[in-house]
GROMACS .gro file of C-alpha atoms in nm:
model
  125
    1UNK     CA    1  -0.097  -0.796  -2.237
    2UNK     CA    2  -0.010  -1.097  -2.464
    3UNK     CA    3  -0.204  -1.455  -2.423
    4UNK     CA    4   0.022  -1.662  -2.180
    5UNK     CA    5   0.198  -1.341  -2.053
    6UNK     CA    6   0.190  -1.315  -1.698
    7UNK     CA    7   0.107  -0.975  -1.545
    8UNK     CA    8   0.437  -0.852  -1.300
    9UNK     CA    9   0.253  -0.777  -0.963
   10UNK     CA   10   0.518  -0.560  -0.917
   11UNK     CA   11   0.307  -0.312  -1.088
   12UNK     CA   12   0.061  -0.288  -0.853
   13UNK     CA   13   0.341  -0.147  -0.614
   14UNK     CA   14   0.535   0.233  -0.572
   15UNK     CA   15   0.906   0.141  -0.502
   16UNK     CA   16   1.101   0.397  -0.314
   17UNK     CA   17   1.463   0.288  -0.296
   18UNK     CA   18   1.689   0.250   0.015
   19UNK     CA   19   1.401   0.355   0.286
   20UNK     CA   20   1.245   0.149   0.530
   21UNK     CA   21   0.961   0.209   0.818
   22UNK     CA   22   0.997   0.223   1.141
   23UNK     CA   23   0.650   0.193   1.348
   24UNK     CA   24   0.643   0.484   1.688
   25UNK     CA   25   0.338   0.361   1.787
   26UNK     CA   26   0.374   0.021   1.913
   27UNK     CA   27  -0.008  -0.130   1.846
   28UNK     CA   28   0.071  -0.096   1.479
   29UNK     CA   29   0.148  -0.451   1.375
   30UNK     CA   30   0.377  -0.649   1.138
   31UNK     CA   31   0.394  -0.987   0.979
   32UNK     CA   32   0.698  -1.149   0.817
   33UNK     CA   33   0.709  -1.453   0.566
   34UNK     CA   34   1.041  -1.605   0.396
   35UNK     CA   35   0.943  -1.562   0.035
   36UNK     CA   36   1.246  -1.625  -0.256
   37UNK     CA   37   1.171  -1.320  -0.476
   38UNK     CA   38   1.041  -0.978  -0.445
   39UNK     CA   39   0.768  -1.071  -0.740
   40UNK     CA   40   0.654  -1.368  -0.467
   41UNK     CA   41   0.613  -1.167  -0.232
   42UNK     CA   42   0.410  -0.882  -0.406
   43UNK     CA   43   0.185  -1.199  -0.536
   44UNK     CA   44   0.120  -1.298  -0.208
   45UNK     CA   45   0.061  -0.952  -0.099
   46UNK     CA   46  -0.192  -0.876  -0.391
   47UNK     CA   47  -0.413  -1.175  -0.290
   48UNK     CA   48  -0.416  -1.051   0.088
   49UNK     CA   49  -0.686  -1.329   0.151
   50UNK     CA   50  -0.761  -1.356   0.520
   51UNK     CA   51  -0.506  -1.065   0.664
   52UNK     CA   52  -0.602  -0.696   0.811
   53UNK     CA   53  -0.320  -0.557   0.708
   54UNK     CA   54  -0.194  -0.297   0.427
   55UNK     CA   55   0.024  -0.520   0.246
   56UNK     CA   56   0.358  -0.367   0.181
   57UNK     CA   57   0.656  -0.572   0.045
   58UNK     CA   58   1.050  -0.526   0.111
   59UNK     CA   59   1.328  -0.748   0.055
   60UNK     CA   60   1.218  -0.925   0.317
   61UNK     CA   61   0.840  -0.998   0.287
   62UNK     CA   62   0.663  -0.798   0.567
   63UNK     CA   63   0.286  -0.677   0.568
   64UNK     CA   64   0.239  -0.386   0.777
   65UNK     CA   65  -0.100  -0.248   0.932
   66UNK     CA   66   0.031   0.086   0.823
   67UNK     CA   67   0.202   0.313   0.557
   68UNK     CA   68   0.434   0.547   0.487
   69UNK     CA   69   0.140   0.812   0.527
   70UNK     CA   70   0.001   0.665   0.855
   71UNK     CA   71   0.039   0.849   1.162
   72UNK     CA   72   0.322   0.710   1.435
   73UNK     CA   73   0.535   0.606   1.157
   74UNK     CA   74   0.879   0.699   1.144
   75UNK     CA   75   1.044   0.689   0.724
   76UNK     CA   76   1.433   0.569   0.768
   77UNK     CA   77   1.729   0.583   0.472
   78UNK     CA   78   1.859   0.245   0.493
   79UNK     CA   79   2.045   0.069   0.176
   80UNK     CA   80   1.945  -0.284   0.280
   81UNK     CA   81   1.608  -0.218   0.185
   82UNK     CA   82   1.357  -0.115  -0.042
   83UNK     CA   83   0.982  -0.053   0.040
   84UNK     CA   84   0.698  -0.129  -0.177
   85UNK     CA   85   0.376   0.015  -0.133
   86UNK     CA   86   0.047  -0.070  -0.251
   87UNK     CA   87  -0.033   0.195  -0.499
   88UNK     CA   88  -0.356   0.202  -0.422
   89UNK     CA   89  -0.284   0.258  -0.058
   90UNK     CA   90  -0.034   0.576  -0.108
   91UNK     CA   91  -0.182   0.730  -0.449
   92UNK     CA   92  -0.315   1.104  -0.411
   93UNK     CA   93  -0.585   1.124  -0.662
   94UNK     CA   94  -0.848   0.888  -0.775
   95UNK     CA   95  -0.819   0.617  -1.094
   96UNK     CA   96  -1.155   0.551  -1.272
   97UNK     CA   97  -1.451   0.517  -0.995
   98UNK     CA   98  -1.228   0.541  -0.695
   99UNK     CA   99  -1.371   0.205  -0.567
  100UNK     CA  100  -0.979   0.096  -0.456
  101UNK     CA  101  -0.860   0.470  -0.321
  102UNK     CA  102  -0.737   0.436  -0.019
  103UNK     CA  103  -0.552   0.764   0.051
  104UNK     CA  104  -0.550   1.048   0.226
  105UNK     CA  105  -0.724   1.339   0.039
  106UNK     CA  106  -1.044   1.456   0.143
  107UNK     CA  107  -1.093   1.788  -0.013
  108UNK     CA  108  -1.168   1.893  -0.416
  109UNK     CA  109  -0.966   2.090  -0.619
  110UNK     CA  110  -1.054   2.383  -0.541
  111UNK     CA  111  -1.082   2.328  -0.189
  112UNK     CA  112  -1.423   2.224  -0.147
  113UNK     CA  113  -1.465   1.860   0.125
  114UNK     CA  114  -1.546   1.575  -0.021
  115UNK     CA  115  -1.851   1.370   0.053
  116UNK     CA  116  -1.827   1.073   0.269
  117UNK     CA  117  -1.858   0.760   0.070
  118UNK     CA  118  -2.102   0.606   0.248
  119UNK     CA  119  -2.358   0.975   0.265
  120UNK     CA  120  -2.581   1.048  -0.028
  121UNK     CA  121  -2.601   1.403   0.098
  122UNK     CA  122  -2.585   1.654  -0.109
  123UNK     CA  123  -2.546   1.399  -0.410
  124UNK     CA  124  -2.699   1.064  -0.483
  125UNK     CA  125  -2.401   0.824  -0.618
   0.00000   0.00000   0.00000
């Protein structure tokens, strides 16, 4: 990236077109802010300072406490909106150290489950 360029946070997001969520399990929560522009609202998102919550942006700026992948979520074709999900929150393999994975795999290649990231048993980090 060029000196003065500012990096889209739009990049740090998976669009999939014309779908929104729709929670089946009612303790999962949501939070809505009025936000001009789709790149606001994935900046706001990206800083997630202070909130519990997944941070997933739409049209309308919403962070949910859950994903596409979560359990008691319901996926929903709908041309008014477009969902944006934290990449790091729906990805299926690891980037670099893995510090920011956040998904859903738990098992090697070849079939073998992973360690827990907090157990040094059988290996040491």
């Amino acid at each position: 990236e060029g000196k003065g360029k500012k990096r889209n946070p739009l990049h740090d997001f998976k669009k999939t077109g014309e779908l929104m969520l729709i929670k089946v399990n009612k303790t999962l929560e949501v939070k809505t802010k009025l936000l001009n522009t789709t790149e606001q609202c994935a900046k706001r998102c990206s800083r997630n300072k202070g909130l519990s919550f997944t941070c997933k942006v739409t049209k309308r700026c919403h962070w949910l406490s859950f994903n596409s992948l979560t359990n008691g979520v319901r996926k929903k074709q709908d041309h008014a909106f477009d969902l944006y999900e934290k990449k790091d929150y729906v990805r299926n393999c690891i980037i670099g150290k893995g510090a920011d994975y956040k998904g859903t795999i738990s098992v090697t290649k070849s079939g073998i489950q992973c360690q827990a990231w907090n157990s040094m048993i059988p290996h040491e980090h």
